[in-house]
Amino acid sequence: AQSVTQLDSQVPVFEEAPVELRCNYSSSVSVYLFWYVQYPNQGLQLLLKYLSGSTLVKGINGFEAEFNKSQTSFHLRKPSVHISDTAEYFCAVSDSSSGGSNYKLTFGKGTLLTVNP
Amino acid sequence: EPEVTQTPSHQVTQMGQEVILRCVPISNHLYFYWYRQILGQKVEFLVSFYNNEISEKSEIFDDQFSVERPDGSNFTLKIRSTKLEDSAMYFCASYSPYTIYFGEGSWLTVV
């Protein structure tokens, strides 16, 4: 079984400040890792994913995340946030040994990022 | 860019009524899912579907729930007799290698 812990339920920051949203996971098997964003009243949009290779992954809207296997973490970062980044951010993990029909995501509880002017 | 579409976007139903939530997955995808998000809680896996049958389901997906792909394009989730605790956002998703794409969700309110 897998689990995801997002340590901060809410992160308020000022516009143009850097931000880090923390994610730790637990799994007995190797994993793929994802960050999804949910803007108010919208669905889940994929920000970025780690499958293999370079541990630093770049995504859309200037976000990046770093996979740290020893610390079982996949923290999301952005060097300078905009008001439009205000949203809920979800970290998710899947078992990398499965595929297709058994390919399911386990989500964290989410972190609400609020960017203030 | 192709997307997963869901209808209705919001439905209010009385407790005990049947509800059908509809989804049109991305056209060349073969694996489909339903997830649920109760207000303020995490997104939870309900069921996965491949080759016209359920491949995996969670504990949440009890006998009140069913899924089907009636016509080769739509993918539906039926809740036979809704309960108050079924109030949630329901997300349909479809799979392309290594990525699951989500629809915008159907917000179900049971009163």
Coordinates of C-alpha atoms in Angstrom, one line a residue:
Chain A
A1 CA 0.0 0.0 0.0
Q2 CA 1.1 3.6 -0.6
S3 CA 0.5 6.8 1.2
V4 CA 1.2 10.4 0.6
T5 CA 1.7 13.1 3.2
Q6 CA 1.4 16.8 2.4
L7 CA 2.8 18.4 5.5
D8 CA 1.1 21.8 5.0
S9 CA -2.6 22.2 4.5
Q10 CA -2.3 25.9 3.8
V11 CA 0.6 28.0 2.5
P12 CA 0.1 31.8 2.3
V13 CA 2.8 33.7 0.4
F14 CA 3.2 37.2 -1.1
E15 CA 3.3 37.7 -4.8
E16 CA 6.8 37.2 -6.3
A17 CA 8.0 35.3 -3.3
P18 CA 9.4 31.8 -3.7
V19 CA 7.3 28.8 -2.5
E20 CA 7.9 25.2 -1.6
L21 CA 5.1 22.8 -1.1
R22 CA 6.2 19.6 0.7
C23 CA 5.2 16.1 -0.2
N24 CA 6.5 12.8 1.3
Y25 CA 5.4 9.4 0.3
S26 CA 5.5 5.9 1.6
S27 CA 5.7 2.8 -0.6
S28 CA 7.1 -0.7 -0.6
V29 CA 7.7 -0.6 -4.4
S30 CA 9.1 1.9 -6.8
V31 CA 6.8 4.7 -7.7
Y32 CA 5.9 7.4 -10.2
L33 CA 5.2 10.8 -8.6
F34 CA 2.9 13.6 -9.7
W35 CA 1.7 17.0 -8.8
Y36 CA -1.7 18.1 -9.8
V37 CA -3.3 21.6 -9.4
Q38 CA -6.9 22.4 -8.9
Y39 CA -7.9 26.0 -9.5
P40 CA -11.2 27.1 -7.9
N41 CA -14.2 25.4 -9.3
Q42 CA -12.1 23.4 -11.8
G43 CA -10.8 19.9 -12.3
L44 CA -7.4 18.4 -11.7
Q45 CA -4.6 19.5 -14.1
L46 CA -1.3 17.8 -14.3
L47 CA 1.6 20.1 -13.3
L48 CA 4.5 17.7 -13.6
K49 CA 5.5 14.1 -13.1
Y50 CA 8.5 12.0 -12.2
L51 CA 8.9 8.7 -14.0
S52 CA 12.6 8.1 -14.1
G53 CA 15.9 9.7 -14.9
S54 CA 16.8 13.2 -13.7
T55 CA 15.5 13.8 -10.3
L56 CA 14.7 17.5 -11.1
V57 CA 11.5 17.7 -13.0
K58 CA 10.1 20.8 -14.7
G59 CA 6.5 21.4 -15.2
I60 CA 4.0 23.9 -16.5
N61 CA 3.7 27.5 -15.2
G62 CA 7.3 27.7 -13.9
F63 CA 6.9 24.9 -11.3
E64 CA 9.5 22.3 -10.7
A65 CA 9.9 19.4 -8.3
E66 CA 12.8 17.3 -7.0
F67 CA 12.6 13.6 -6.3
N68 CA 14.6 12.5 -3.3
K69 CA 14.5 8.8 -3.0
S70 CA 16.4 8.6 0.3
Q71 CA 14.1 11.1 1.9
T72 CA 11.0 9.7 0.0
S73 CA 10.1 13.3 -0.9
F74 CA 8.9 15.1 -4.0
H75 CA 8.7 18.8 -3.0
L76 CA 7.2 21.3 -5.4
R77 CA 8.9 24.7 -5.9
K78 CA 8.4 27.9 -7.7
P79 CA 11.0 30.7 -7.5
S80 CA 8.4 33.6 -7.9
V81 CA 4.7 33.1 -7.5
H82 CA 1.8 35.0 -9.1
I83 CA -1.6 35.7 -7.8
S84 CA -2.9 33.4 -10.5
D85 CA -1.1 30.5 -8.8
T86 CA -3.6 30.5 -6.0
A87 CA -5.0 27.0 -6.0
E88 CA -5.0 23.6 -4.3
Y89 CA -2.0 21.5 -5.1
F90 CA -2.1 17.7 -4.8
C91 CA 0.8 15.3 -4.7
A92 CA 0.1 11.8 -5.9
V93 CA 1.9 8.5 -6.3
S94 CA 1.4 5.4 -8.3
D95 CA 3.0 2.0 -8.4
S96 CA 5.5 2.0 -11.3
S97 CA 5.4 -1.7 -11.7
S98 CA 1.7 -1.7 -12.7
G99 CA 0.3 -0.3 -15.9
G100 CA -3.0 0.4 -17.6
S101 CA -5.9 -1.0 -15.8
N102 CA -4.2 -1.1 -12.5
Y103 CA -2.6 2.2 -12.8
K104 CA -4.2 4.2 -10.0
L105 CA -3.2 7.2 -8.1
T106 CA -3.0 7.7 -4.3
F107 CA -3.4 11.4 -3.4
G108 CA -2.3 13.5 -0.5
K109 CA -4.8 15.7 1.2
G110 CA -3.7 18.8 -0.7
T111 CA -2.1 22.1 0.0
L112 CA -3.9 25.3 -0.5
L113 CA -1.5 27.9 -1.9
T114 CA -2.8 31.4 -1.4
V115 CA -0.8 34.2 -3.1
N116 CA -1.5 37.6 -1.7
P117 CA -0.6 41.0 -3.3
Chain B
E1 CA -5.7 19.4 -26.7
P2 CA -8.0 16.4 -26.1
E3 CA -9.7 16.4 -22.8
V4 CA -12.0 14.3 -20.6
T5 CA -15.5 15.8 -20.5
Q6 CA -18.0 15.3 -17.7
T7 CA -21.7 16.0 -17.4
P8 CA -23.5 17.3 -15.4
S9 CA -21.2 19.8 -13.8
H10 CA -23.5 20.0 -10.8
Q11 CA -26.4 17.9 -9.7
V12 CA -28.6 18.1 -6.7
T13 CA -30.6 15.0 -5.9
Q14 CA -32.8 13.7 -3.1
M15 CA -31.5 11.0 -0.8
G16 CA -32.5 7.6 -2.1
Q17 CA -32.7 8.7 -5.8
E18 CA -30.6 7.1 -8.5
V19 CA -27.9 9.3 -10.1
I20 CA -25.9 8.7 -13.3
L21 CA -22.8 10.7 -13.9
R22 CA -21.5 10.8 -17.5
C23 CA -18.0 11.0 -18.9
V24 CA -16.5 11.1 -22.4
P25 CA -12.9 10.0 -22.0
I26 CA -10.1 10.9 -24.4
S27 CA -10.9 9.0 -27.6
N28 CA -7.9 6.7 -28.0
H29 CA -7.6 5.9 -24.3
L30 CA -8.5 2.4 -23.1
Y31 CA -8.4 2.6 -19.4
F32 CA -10.9 4.7 -17.4
Y33 CA -11.4 5.6 -13.8
W34 CA -13.7 7.3 -11.3
Y35 CA -12.3 9.2 -8.4
R36 CA -14.2 11.0 -5.6
Q37 CA -13.4 14.1 -3.5
I38 CA -15.5 14.8 -0.5
L39 CA -15.4 18.5 0.3
G40 CA -12.2 19.3 2.2
Q41 CA -10.8 15.8 1.9
K42 CA -8.3 14.0 -0.4
V43 CA -9.1 12.7 -3.8
E44 CA -9.9 9.0 -3.5
F45 CA -9.9 6.2 -6.1
L46 CA -13.2 4.5 -6.7
V47 CA -12.8 2.2 -9.7
S48 CA -10.8 1.4 -12.8
F49 CA -12.3 0.0 -15.9
Y50 CA -10.7 -1.8 -18.9
N51 CA -11.9 -3.9 -21.7
N52 CA -15.5 -3.5 -20.6
E53 CA -15.0 -4.7 -17.1
I54 CA -14.0 -3.5 -13.7
S55 CA -10.3 -4.2 -13.2
E56 CA -10.1 -2.8 -9.6
K57 CA -12.4 -1.1 -7.1
S58 CA -11.9 0.4 -3.7
E59 CA -13.8 -0.3 -0.5
I60 CA -15.9 2.8 -1.2
F61 CA -17.2 1.2 -4.4
D62 CA -19.9 -0.9 -2.9
D63 CA -23.0 -2.5 -4.4
Q64 CA -24.7 0.9 -4.7
F65 CA -22.2 1.9 -7.4
S66 CA -21.9 0.6 -10.9
V67 CA -20.0 1.6 -14.0
E68 CA -20.5 0.9 -17.7
R69 CA -19.4 1.9 -21.1
P70 CA -22.7 1.7 -23.0
D71 CA -21.8 2.9 -26.4
G72 CA -18.0 2.9 -26.9
S73 CA -17.6 6.6 -26.1
N74 CA -19.4 7.3 -22.8
F75 CA -18.3 6.0 -19.5
T76 CA -20.9 6.3 -16.7
L77 CA -21.0 6.0 -13.0
K78 CA -24.4 5.1 -11.4
I79 CA -25.3 5.4 -7.8
R80 CA -28.4 3.4 -7.2
S81 CA -29.7 4.9 -4.0
T82 CA -27.9 8.0 -3.0
K83 CA -27.0 8.7 0.6
L84 CA -26.0 12.1 2.2
E85 CA -22.4 10.9 2.4
D86 CA -22.3 10.5 -1.4
S87 CA -22.2 14.2 -1.7
A88 CA -18.8 14.9 -3.3
M89 CA -17.0 15.9 -6.5
Y90 CA -16.7 12.9 -8.8
F91 CA -13.9 12.9 -11.3
C92 CA -13.7 10.8 -14.4
A93 CA -10.2 10.1 -15.7
S94 CA -8.6 8.2 -18.6
Y95 CA -5.1 6.9 -19.0
S96 CA -2.4 7.4 -21.5
P97 CA 1.0 5.8 -20.7
Y98 CA 2.2 7.1 -17.4
T99 CA -0.3 9.9 -17.1
I100 CA -3.9 10.0 -15.9
Y101 CA -6.0 12.8 -17.3
F102 CA -8.9 14.1 -15.3
G103 CA -12.2 15.8 -16.3
E104 CA -13.5 18.9 -14.6
G105 CA -15.7 16.9 -12.2
S106 CA -19.3 16.5 -11.4
W107 CA -20.4 18.0 -8.2
L108 CA -23.1 15.9 -6.6
T109 CA -25.1 17.2 -3.7
V110 CA -27.5 14.8 -1.9
V111 CA -30.2 16.5 0.2

